[in-house]
PDB file of C-alpha atoms and ligand atoms in Angstrom:
ATOM      1  CA  MET A 294      59.790  82.375 104.062  1.00 47.00           C
ATOM      2  CA  ALA A 295      62.602  81.739 106.488  1.00 49.00           C
ATOM      3  CA  GLY A 296      65.707  83.920 106.631  1.00 51.00           C
ATOM      4  CA  GLY A 297      64.178  87.396 106.598  1.00 59.00           C
ATOM      5  CA  PRO A 298      63.582  89.794 103.751  1.00 66.00           C
ATOM      6  CA  GLY A 299      65.777  89.337 100.704  1.00 72.00           C
ATOM      7  CA  ALA A 300      66.824  85.807 101.676  1.00 85.00           C
ATOM      8  CA  GLN A 301      66.524  83.199  98.958  1.00 92.00           C
ATOM      9  CA  PRO A 302      63.818  80.613  99.671  1.00 96.00           C
ATOM     10  CA  THR A 303      64.914  77.043 100.135  1.00 96.00           C
ATOM     11  CA  ARG A 304      63.087  74.015  98.840  1.00 95.00           C
ATOM     12  CA  ARG A 305      61.618  73.468 102.296  1.00 95.00           C
ATOM     13  CA  ASP A 306      60.021  76.923 102.240  1.00 96.00           C
ATOM     14  CA  PHE A 307      57.863  75.841  99.311  1.00 96.00           C
ATOM     15  CA  GLY A 308      56.498  72.765 101.090  1.00 94.00           C
ATOM     16  CA  GLU A 309      55.037  69.687  99.420  1.00 95.00           C
ATOM     17  CA  PRO A 310      54.423  68.580  96.754  1.00 95.00           C
ATOM     18  CA  PHE A 311      57.580  70.038  95.231  1.00 98.00           C
ATOM     19  CA  PRO A 312      58.032  69.746  91.448  1.00 98.00           C
ATOM     20  CA  ASP A 313      61.141  67.556  91.216  1.00 98.00           C
ATOM     21  CA  HIS A 314      60.769  67.330  87.447  1.00 98.00           C
ATOM     22  CA  LEU A 315      60.206  70.586  85.620  1.00 98.00           C
ATOM     23  CA  ALA A 316      59.803  71.231  81.911  1.00 98.00           C
ATOM     24  CA  ILE A 317      59.577  74.660  80.316  1.00 99.00           C
ATOM     25  CA  ILE A 318      58.334  75.850  76.932  1.00 99.00           C
ATOM     26  CA  MET A 319      60.463  78.977  76.585  1.00 98.00           C
ATOM     27  CA  ASP A 320      58.231  81.156  74.414  1.00 98.00           C
ATOM     28  CA  GLY A 321      57.816  84.821  73.542  1.00 98.00           C
ATOM     29  CA  ASN A 322      61.415  85.903  72.863  1.00 98.00           C
ATOM     30  CA  GLY A 323      60.500  87.559  69.571  1.00 98.00           C
ATOM     31  CA  ARG A 324      57.450  89.372  70.906  1.00 98.00           C
ATOM     32  CA  TRP A 325      59.406  90.540  73.952  1.00 98.00           C
ATOM     33  CA  ALA A 326      61.978  92.174  71.669  1.00 98.00           C
ATOM     34  CA  ARG A 327      59.484  93.555  69.128  1.00 98.00           C
ATOM     35  CA  ARG A 328      57.502  95.233  71.914  1.00 98.00           C
ATOM     36  CA  ARG A 329      60.658  97.230  72.647  1.00 98.00           C
ATOM     37  CA  GLY A 330      61.243  98.060  69.005  1.00 98.00           C
ATOM     38  CA  TRP A 331      64.181  95.643  68.699  1.00 98.00           C
ATOM     39  CA  MET A 332      64.874  92.788  66.291  1.00 97.00           C
ATOM     40  CA  ARG A 333      63.409  89.420  67.296  1.00 98.00           C
ATOM     41  CA  VAL A 334      66.842  87.872  67.742  1.00 97.00           C
ATOM     42  CA  ARG A 335      67.615  90.249  70.588  1.00 98.00           C
ATOM     43  CA  GLY A 336      64.915  88.403  72.505  1.00 98.00           C
ATOM     44  CA  HIS A 337      66.728  85.107  71.922  1.00 98.00           C
ATOM     45  CA  GLN A 338      69.948  86.704  73.137  1.00 98.00           C
ATOM     46  CA  GLU A 339      68.267  88.008  76.273  1.00 98.00           C
ATOM     47  CA  GLY A 340      66.592  84.626  76.795  1.00 98.00           C
ATOM     48  CA  ILE A 341      70.004  83.102  77.401  1.00 98.00           C
ATOM     49  CA  ASP A 342      70.220  85.052  80.676  1.00 98.00           C
ATOM     50  CA  SER A 343      66.881  83.546  81.703  1.00 98.00           C
ATOM     51  CA  VAL A 344      68.167  80.065  80.847  1.00 98.00           C
ATOM     52  CA  ARG A 345      71.233  80.604  83.053  1.00 98.00           C
ATOM     53  CA  GLN A 346      69.253  82.085  85.925  1.00 98.00           C
ATOM     54  CA  ILE A 347      66.463  79.485  85.863  1.00 98.00           C
ATOM     55  CA  THR A 348      68.887  76.575  85.496  1.00 98.00           C
ATOM     56  CA  THR A 349      71.050  77.769  88.391  1.00 98.00           C
ATOM     57  CA  GLU A 350      68.046  78.461  90.603  1.00 98.00           C
ATOM     58  CA  CYS A 351      66.488  75.061  89.872  1.00 98.00           C
ATOM     59  CA  ALA A 352      69.776  73.369  90.751  1.00 98.00           C
ATOM     60  CA  ARG A 353      70.027  75.407  93.959  1.00 98.00           C
ATOM     61  CA  LEU A 354      66.498  74.445  94.962  1.00 98.00           C
ATOM     62  CA  GLY A 355      67.186  70.768  94.377  1.00 97.00           C
ATOM     63  CA  VAL A 356      65.046  70.230  91.271  1.00 98.00           C
ATOM     64  CA  GLN A 357      66.198  66.867  89.877  1.00 98.00           C
ATOM     65  CA  SER A 358      65.332  67.292  86.242  1.00 98.00           C
ATOM     66  CA  LEU A 359      64.815  70.392  84.141  1.00 98.00           C
ATOM     67  CA  THR A 360      63.844  70.029  80.486  1.00 98.00           C
ATOM     68  CA  LEU A 361      63.940  73.151  78.319  1.00 99.00           C
ATOM     69  CA  TYR A 362      62.221  73.321  74.925  1.00 98.00           C
ATOM     70  CA  ALA A 363      64.856  75.215  72.978  1.00 98.00           C
ATOM     71  CA  PHE A 364      64.113  74.387  69.327  1.00 98.00           C
ATOM     72  CA  SER A 365      61.260  72.372  67.868  1.00 98.00           C
ATOM     73  CA  VAL A 366      61.145  70.342  64.649  1.00 98.00           C
ATOM     74  CA  GLU A 367      58.600  72.917  63.497  1.00 98.00           C
ATOM     75  CA  ASN A 368      61.057  75.772  64.159  1.00 98.00           C
ATOM     76  CA  TRP A 369      63.043  74.707  61.044  1.00 98.00           C
ATOM     77  CA  LYS A 370      60.252  76.529  59.125  1.00 98.00           C
ATOM     78  CA  ARG A 371      61.584  79.893  60.354  1.00 98.00           C
ATOM     79  CA  PRO A 372      63.662  82.264  58.204  1.00 98.00           C
ATOM     80  CA  ARG A 373      67.168  80.992  57.592  1.00 98.00           C
ATOM     81  CA  LYS A 374      68.747  84.008  59.273  1.00 98.00           C
ATOM     82  CA  GLU A 375      66.852  83.450  62.505  1.00 98.00           C
ATOM     83  CA  ILE A 376      67.749  79.750  62.497  1.00 98.00           C
ATOM     84  CA  SER A 377      71.438  80.543  61.946  1.00 98.00           C
ATOM     85  CA  PHE A 378      71.355  83.019  64.800  1.00 98.00           C
ATOM     86  CA  LEU A 379      69.742  80.475  67.113  1.00 98.00           C
ATOM     87  CA  MET A 380      72.243  77.765  66.182  1.00 98.00           C
ATOM     88  CA  LYS A 381      75.197  80.077  66.781  1.00 98.00           C
ATOM     89  CA  LEU A 382      73.655  81.135  70.087  1.00 98.00           C
ATOM     90  CA  LEU A 383      73.285  77.460  71.032  1.00 98.00           C
ATOM     91  CA  ALA A 384      76.914  76.625  70.215  1.00 98.00           C
ATOM     92  CA  ASP A 385      78.169  79.685  72.135  1.00 98.00           C
ATOM     93  CA  PHE A 386      75.904  78.880  75.079  1.00 98.00           C
ATOM     94  CA  LEU A 387      77.181  75.303  75.265  1.00 98.00           C
ATOM     95  CA  VAL A 388      80.767  76.527  75.486  1.00 98.00           C
ATOM     96  CA  ALA A 389      80.194  79.540  77.753  1.00 98.00           C
ATOM     97  CA  GLU A 390      78.078  77.698  80.315  1.00 98.00           C
ATOM     98  CA  ARG A 391      80.461  74.825  80.963  1.00 98.00           C
ATOM     99  CA  PRO A 392      81.864  76.462  84.138  1.00 98.00           C
ATOM    100  CA  THR A 393      78.299  77.104  85.408  1.00 97.00           C
ATOM    101  CA  LEU A 394      77.321  73.496  84.727  1.00 98.00           C
ATOM    102  CA  ALA A 395      80.447  72.238  86.503  1.00 98.00           C
ATOM    103  CA  LYS A 396      80.025  74.559  89.494  1.00 98.00           C
ATOM    104  CA  ASN A 397      76.418  73.491  89.979  1.00 98.00           C
ATOM    105  CA  ASP A 398      77.083  69.767  89.346  1.00 98.00           C
ATOM    106  CA  ILE A 399      74.623  69.758  86.432  1.00 98.00           C
ATOM    107  CA  ARG A 400      74.571  67.038  83.814  1.00 98.00           C
ATOM    108  CA  LEU A 401      73.548  68.166  80.348  1.00 98.00           C
ATOM    109  CA  ARG A 402      71.713  65.903  77.915  1.00 98.00           C
ATOM    110  CA  ALA A 403      69.725  66.495  74.746  1.00 98.00           C
ATOM    111  CA  ILE A 404      66.515  65.061  73.346  1.00 98.00           C
ATOM    112  CA  GLY A 405      65.383  65.417  69.765  1.00 98.00           C
ATOM    113  CA  ARG A 406      66.709  64.811  66.284  1.00 98.00           C
ATOM    114  CA  VAL A 407      70.015  66.395  67.252  1.00 98.00           C
ATOM    115  CA  GLU A 408      71.705  64.980  64.160  1.00 98.00           C
ATOM    116  CA  ASP A 409      69.784  67.686  62.233  1.00 98.00           C
ATOM    117  CA  LEU A 410      71.762  70.439  64.010  1.00 98.00           C
ATOM    118  CA  PRO A 411      74.621  72.174  62.175  1.00 98.00           C
ATOM    119  CA  ALA A 412      77.948  70.398  62.739  1.00 98.00           C
ATOM    120  CA  ALA A 413      79.408  73.133  64.982  1.00 98.00           C
ATOM    121  CA  ALA A 414      76.432  73.144  67.362  1.00 98.00           C
ATOM    122  CA  LEU A 415      76.287  69.329  67.416  1.00 98.00           C
ATOM    123  CA  ALA A 416      80.009  69.083  68.215  1.00 98.00           C
ATOM    124  CA  GLU A 417      79.686  71.509  71.171  1.00 98.00           C
ATOM    125  CA  LEU A 418      76.608  69.626  72.353  1.00 98.00           C
ATOM    126  CA  ARG A 419      78.413  66.269  72.336  1.00 98.00           C
ATOM    127  CA  GLU A 420      81.427  67.793  74.083  1.00 98.00           C
ATOM    128  CA  THR A 421      79.283  69.391  76.806  1.00 98.00           C
ATOM    129  CA  GLU A 422      77.421  66.112  77.320  1.00 98.00           C
ATOM    130  CA  ARG A 423      80.764  64.331  77.653  1.00 98.00           C
ATOM    131  CA  LEU A 424      82.241  66.906  80.059  1.00 98.00           C
ATOM    132  CA  THR A 425      79.189  66.822  82.347  1.00 98.00           C
ATOM    133  CA  ALA A 426      78.430  63.086  82.117  1.00 98.00           C
ATOM    134  CA  ASN A 427      79.707  62.357  85.631  1.00 98.00           C
ATOM    135  CA  ASN A 428      77.992  65.290  87.339  1.00 98.00           C
ATOM    136  CA  GLY A 429      75.568  63.945  89.914  1.00 98.00           C
ATOM    137  CA  GLY A 430      73.224  66.866  90.509  1.00 98.00           C
ATOM    138  CA  MET A 431      70.337  68.089  88.381  1.00 98.00           C
ATOM    139  CA  VAL A 432      69.923  66.804  84.821  1.00 98.00           C
ATOM    140  CA  LEU A 433      69.359  69.635  82.353  1.00 98.00           C
ATOM    141  CA  ARG A 434      67.784  68.337  79.146  1.00 98.00           C
ATOM    142  CA  LEU A 435      67.694  70.545  76.118  1.00 98.00           C
ATOM    143  CA  ALA A 436      64.985  69.654  73.613  1.00 98.00           C
ATOM    144  CA  LEU A 437      66.632  70.422  70.272  1.00 98.00           C
ATOM    145  CA  SER A 438      65.043  69.741  66.917  1.00 98.00           C
ATOM    146  CA  TYR A 439      62.475  68.088  69.139  1.00 98.00           C
ATOM    147  CA  GLY A 440      58.897  67.149  68.369  1.00 98.00           C
ATOM    148  CA  SER A 441      56.764  64.650  70.259  1.00 98.00           C
ATOM    149  CA  ARG A 442      55.153  63.178  67.180  1.00 98.00           C
ATOM    150  CA  THR A 443      58.576  62.710  65.603  1.00 98.00           C
ATOM    151  CA  GLU A 444      59.797  61.126  68.839  1.00 98.00           C
ATOM    152  CA  LEU A 445      56.869  58.691  68.869  1.00 98.00           C
ATOM    153  CA  ALA A 446      57.270  57.866  65.174  1.00 98.00           C
ATOM    154  CA  ASP A 447      61.014  57.290  65.648  1.00 97.00           C
ATOM    155  CA  ALA A 448      60.250  55.086  68.653  1.00 98.00           C
ATOM    156  CA  ALA A 449      57.608  53.085  66.746  1.00 98.00           C
ATOM    157  CA  ARG A 450      60.042  52.472  63.882  1.00 98.00           C
ATOM    158  CA  ALA A 451      62.821  51.249  66.193  1.00 97.00           C
ATOM    159  CA  LEU A 452      60.371  49.101  68.131  1.00 98.00           C
ATOM    160  CA  ALA A 453      58.975  47.552  64.941  1.00 98.00           C
ATOM    161  CA  ALA A 454      62.518  46.767  63.802  1.00 98.00           C
ATOM    162  CA  ASP A 455      63.194  44.905  67.059  1.00 98.00           C
ATOM    163  CA  VAL A 456      59.949  42.935  66.687  1.00 98.00           C
ATOM    164  CA  GLU A 457      60.839  42.107  63.092  1.00 98.00           C
ATOM    165  CA  ARG A 458      64.261  40.728  63.997  1.00 98.00           C
ATOM    166  CA  GLY A 459      62.830  38.746  66.896  1.00 98.00           C
ATOM    167  CA  ALA A 460      64.397  40.782  69.726  1.00 97.00           C
ATOM    168  CA  LEU A 461      61.002  41.784  71.101  1.00 97.00           C
ATOM    169  CA  ALA A 462      57.687  39.884  71.276  1.00 97.00           C
ATOM    170  CA  LYS A 463      54.764  42.073  70.283  1.00 96.00           C
ATOM    171  CA  GLU A 464      52.701  40.650  73.151  1.00 97.00           C
ATOM    172  CA  ALA A 465      55.331  42.039  75.545  1.00 96.00           C
ATOM    173  CA  ILE A 466      54.815  45.642  74.466  1.00 97.00           C
ATOM    174  CA  ASP A 467      53.470  47.781  77.245  1.00 97.00           C
ATOM    175  CA  GLU A 468      53.852  51.443  78.243  1.00 97.00           C
ATOM    176  CA  GLU A 469      57.294  50.935  79.726  1.00 96.00           C
ATOM    177  CA  THR A 470      58.485  49.114  76.586  1.00 97.00           C
ATOM    178  CA  LEU A 471      57.466  52.066  74.471  1.00 97.00           C
ATOM    179  CA  ARG A 472      59.130  54.497  76.873  1.00 97.00           C
ATOM    180  CA  ALA A 473      62.404  52.620  76.398  1.00 98.00           C
ATOM    181  CA  TYR A 474      62.419  53.666  72.734  1.00 98.00           C
ATOM    182  CA  LEU A 475      61.985  57.387  73.385  1.00 98.00           C
ATOM    183  CA  TYR A 476      64.982  59.718  72.836  1.00 98.00           C
ATOM    184  CA  ASP A 477      66.010  59.570  76.496  1.00 97.00           C
ATOM    185  CA  PRO A 478      64.102  56.891  78.396  1.00 97.00           C
ATOM    186  CA  THR A 479      65.488  58.269  81.650  1.00 96.00           C
ATOM    187  CA  THR A 480      63.530  61.525  81.122  1.00 95.00           C
ATOM    188  CA  PRO A 481      61.105  61.607  84.056  1.00 96.00           C
ATOM    189  CA  ASP A 482      57.508  62.585  83.483  1.00 98.00           C
ATOM    190  CA  PRO A 483      57.445  66.302  84.297  1.00 98.00           C
ATOM    191  CA  ASP A 484      55.527  67.203  87.436  1.00 98.00           C
ATOM    192  CA  LEU A 485      55.005  70.685  86.096  1.00 98.00           C
ATOM    193  CA  VAL A 486      55.120  72.073  82.551  1.00 98.00           C
ATOM    194  CA  ILE A 487      55.576  75.830  82.429  1.00 99.00           C
ATOM    195  CA  ARG A 488      54.934  77.893  79.314  1.00 98.00           C
ATOM    196  CA  THR A 489      55.758  81.569  79.028  1.00 98.00           C
ATOM    197  CA  ALA A 490      54.182  84.303  76.865  1.00 98.00           C
ATOM    198  CA  GLY A 491      50.623  83.358  77.692  1.00 98.00           C
ATOM    199  CA  GLU A 492      49.957  80.724  75.012  1.00 98.00           C
ATOM    200  CA  LEU A 493      47.683  77.864  76.053  1.00 98.00           C
ATOM    201  CA  ARG A 494      49.185  75.008  74.033  1.00 98.00           C
ATOM    202  CA  LEU A 495      51.882  72.348  74.214  1.00 98.00           C
ATOM    203  CA  SER A 496      53.268  72.871  70.669  1.00 98.00           C
ATOM    204  CA  ASN A 497      54.319  69.206  70.262  1.00 98.00           C
ATOM    205  CA  PHE A 498      56.308  69.097  73.521  1.00 98.00           C
ATOM    206  CA  LEU A 499      56.619  65.918  75.613  1.00 98.00           C
ATOM    207  CA  LEU A 500      53.140  64.666  74.710  1.00 98.00           C
ATOM    208  CA  TRP A 501      53.879  61.179  76.084  1.00 97.00           C
ATOM    209  CA  GLN A 502      55.762  62.290  79.174  1.00 98.00           C
ATOM    210  CA  ALA A 503      53.405  65.137  80.095  1.00 98.00           C
ATOM    211  CA  SER A 504      50.229  62.999  80.078  1.00 97.00           C
ATOM    212  CA  TYR A 505      49.609  63.791  83.721  1.00 97.00           C
ATOM    213  CA  SER A 506      51.712  66.883  84.220  1.00 98.00           C
ATOM    214  CA  GLU A 507      50.351  69.980  85.855  1.00 98.00           C
ATOM    215  CA  LEU A 508      50.365  73.014  83.567  1.00 98.00           C
ATOM    216  CA  TYR A 509      51.315  76.576  84.388  1.00 98.00           C
ATOM    217  CA  VAL A 510      51.262  79.529  81.999  1.00 98.00           C
ATOM    218  CA  ALA A 511      53.151  82.736  82.755  1.00 98.00           C
ATOM    219  CA  GLU A 512      52.068  85.860  80.884  1.00 98.00           C
ATOM    220  CA  CYS A 513      55.571  87.303  80.558  1.00 98.00           C
ATOM    221  CA  GLY A 514      57.906  86.503  77.678  1.00 98.00           C
ATOM    222  CA  TRP A 515      60.791  84.114  78.333  1.00 98.00           C
ATOM    223  CA  PRO A 516      63.383  86.915  78.669  1.00 98.00           C
ATOM    224  CA  GLU A 517      61.409  88.210  81.662  1.00 98.00           C
ATOM    225  CA  PHE A 518      60.959  84.818  83.316  1.00 98.00           C
ATOM    226  CA  ARG A 519      63.426  84.941  86.184  1.00 98.00           C
ATOM    227  CA  GLU A 520      63.679  83.703  89.782  1.00 98.00           C
ATOM    228  CA  PRO A 521      60.539  85.459  91.135  1.00 98.00           C
ATOM    229  CA  GLN A 522      58.442  84.077  88.259  1.00 98.00           C
ATOM    230  CA  LEU A 523      59.859  80.585  88.833  1.00 98.00           C
ATOM    231  CA  HIS A 524      59.046  80.794  92.521  1.00 98.00           C
ATOM    232  CA  GLU A 525      55.486  81.834  91.661  1.00 98.00           C
ATOM    233  CA  ALA A 526      55.104  78.824  89.346  1.00 98.00           C
ATOM    234  CA  ILE A 527      56.382  76.478  92.056  1.00 98.00           C
ATOM    235  CA  ARG A 528      54.000  77.993  94.591  1.00 98.00           C
ATOM    236  CA  SER A 529      51.138  77.435  92.166  1.00 98.00           C
ATOM    237  CA  TYR A 530      52.148  73.775  91.823  1.00 98.00           C
ATOM    238  CA  THR A 531      52.478  73.259  95.558  1.00 97.00           C
ATOM    239  CA  ALA A 532      48.901  74.460  96.027  1.00 94.00           C
ATOM    240  CA  ARG A 533      47.471  71.776  93.699  1.00 93.00           C
ATOM    241  CA  VAL A 534      46.000  68.370  94.357  1.00 89.00           C
ATOM    242  CA  ARG A 535      47.115  65.616  91.957  1.00 90.00           C
ATOM    243  CA  LYS A 536      44.651  62.782  91.624  1.00 90.00           C
ATOM    244  CA  PHE A 537      45.902  60.793  88.621  1.00 91.00           C
ATOM    245  CA  GLY A 538      42.368  59.703  87.855  1.00 91.00           C
ATOM    246  CA  GLY A 539      41.652  58.517  91.387  1.00 92.00           C
ATOM    247  CA  LEU A 540      39.429  60.046  94.003  1.00 89.00           C
ATOM    248  CA  ILE A 541      40.350  62.218  96.916  1.00 85.00           C
ATOM    249  CA  GLU A 542      37.782  62.802  99.629  1.00 81.00           C
ATOM    250  CA  ASP A 543      37.071  66.242 101.039  1.00 77.00           C
ATOM    251  CA  LEU A 544      38.073  68.302  98.020  1.00 80.00           C
ATOM    252  CA  PRO A 545      36.681  71.822  98.263  1.00 78.00           C
ATOM    253  CA  PRO A 546      33.535  72.370  96.182  1.00 81.00           C
ATOM    254  CA  LEU A 547      33.849  73.987  92.759  1.00 83.00           C
ATOM    255  CA  SER A 548      33.967  77.724  93.091  1.00 75.00           C
ATOM    256  CA  GLN A 549      31.233  79.872  91.543  1.00 66.00           C
ATOM    257  CA  GLY A 550      33.716  81.199  88.993  1.00 56.00           C
ATOM    258  CA  ARG A 551      34.788  77.780  87.819  1.00 49.00           C
ATOM    259  CA  SER A 552      31.293  76.310  87.512  1.00 45.00           C
ATOM    260  CA  ALA A 553      30.074  79.418  85.694  1.00 40.00           C
ATOM    261  CA  SER A 554      32.890  79.189  83.119  1.00 39.00           C
ATOM    262  CA  GLY A 555      32.175  75.461  82.749  1.00 38.00           C
ATOM    263  CA  GLY A 556      28.854  76.243  81.054  1.00 36.00           C
ATOM    264  CA  ALA A 557      25.260  75.012  81.675  1.00 33.00           C
TER     265      ALA A 557
HETATM  266  C1  LIG B1314      60.803  81.158  71.741  1.00 83.57           C
HETATM  267  O1  LIG B1314      60.477  82.448  71.354  1.00 83.57           O
HETATM  268  C2  LIG B1314      62.117  80.677  71.175  1.00 83.57           C
HETATM  269  C3  LIG B1314      61.970  79.647  70.113  1.00 83.57           C
HETATM  270  C4  LIG B1314      60.859  79.098  69.759  1.00 83.57           C
HETATM  271  C5  LIG B1314      63.174  79.225  69.449  1.00 83.57           C
HETATM  272  P1  LIG B1314      59.805  82.744  69.942  1.00 83.57           P
HETATM  273  O2  LIG B1314      60.880  82.920  68.926  1.00 83.57           O
HETATM  274  O3  LIG B1314      58.817  81.703  69.614  1.00 83.57           O
HETATM  275  O4  LIG B1314      59.120  84.135  70.210  1.00 83.57           O
HETATM  276  P2  LIG B1314      57.630  84.530  69.817  1.00 83.57           P
HETATM  277  O5  LIG B1314      56.737  83.482  70.364  1.00 83.57           O
HETATM  278  O6  LIG B1314      57.597  84.614  68.320  1.00 83.57           O
HETATM  279  O7  LIG B1314      57.428  85.842  70.482  1.00 83.57           O
HETATM  280  C1  LIG B1315      57.450  76.366  71.010  1.00 83.57           C
HETATM  281  O1  LIG B1315      57.389  77.718  70.690  1.00 83.57           O
HETATM  282  C2  LIG B1315      58.817  75.823  70.702  1.00 83.57           C
HETATM  283  C3  LIG B1315      59.875  76.274  71.603  1.00 83.57           C
HETATM  284  C4  LIG B1315      59.699  77.008  72.657  1.00 83.57           C
HETATM  285  C5  LIG B1315      61.199  75.841  71.260  1.00 83.57           C
HETATM  286  P1  LIG B1315      56.847  78.191  69.257  1.00 83.57           P
HETATM  287  O2  LIG B1315      56.835  79.660  69.275  1.00 83.57           O
HETATM  288  O3  LIG B1315      57.630  77.536  68.180  1.00 83.57           O
HETATM  289  O4  LIG B1315      55.379  77.572  69.261  1.00 83.57           O
HETATM  290  P2  LIG B1315      54.077  78.036  68.487  1.00 83.57           P
HETATM  291  O5  LIG B1315      54.455  78.195  67.041  1.00 83.57           O
HETATM  292  O6  LIG B1315      53.628  79.324  69.102  1.00 83.57           O
HETATM  293  O7  LIG B1315      53.106  76.932  68.739  1.00 83.57           O
HETATM  294 MG1  LIG B1316      56.831  81.495  69.951  1.00 83.57          MG
END
């Protein structure tokens, strides 16, 4: 790294490919808190500091798009008290972080069935979107009341309605047509999807957009995922070869470890 010990790495220090489009499944808040003998919600509270630090660091590094999975459609199944806490935290976050978003030129958008949010949280969301709409730096997307299957079903319904009223010919439907009906068609396919707390699943997150994303799982809970952990994830991405189904000559042979775990 350039700049001597303690200096913050720049994008150039990471080399290529750099993950311009990042998406993160912020998991493990509850377990992080329980492990310390605290209530689960304290983990959500602490996770806000990770959101601020990761968002600011991504913007500093020149990441173009950061999508954070903040609340899934499935999360409505949680106890009412936890949901209320999360919704209050969301509304407070949206107000408190406006100066940070402005200072870092970040545009905030949301994907999901946001109309399901309580009125107070939805109002702060709309206001923050409005206030940051002309910011030209990184786009921070919050996935709120988000589920990929819901997104695809909502898209299919809207698309069918357009076919029915003659605005769209069914023969014209291709991948890009379908993308245009997703919550935010400008959401880029993530280069890298990070999940914290060690779970090896996508939990209904960006199933369409992440078709060819690289995956990275951090063992720590979200409240502990800070700049060093982000840098480690980026370094892991930079070391990968993306083939998109094609062929690349001269790939190193499979290691003993990998072929052994592959069976046979
Ligand atoms: C992630 O942490 C935050 C949300 C899903 C809202 P969790 O609340 O899922 O924490 P764990 O996974 O139960 O530890
Ligand atoms: C995924 O975490 C959803 C968010 C991070 C918002 P969950 O904790 O809800 O996922 P599961 O239940 O472990 O799959
Ligand atoms: Mg969880």
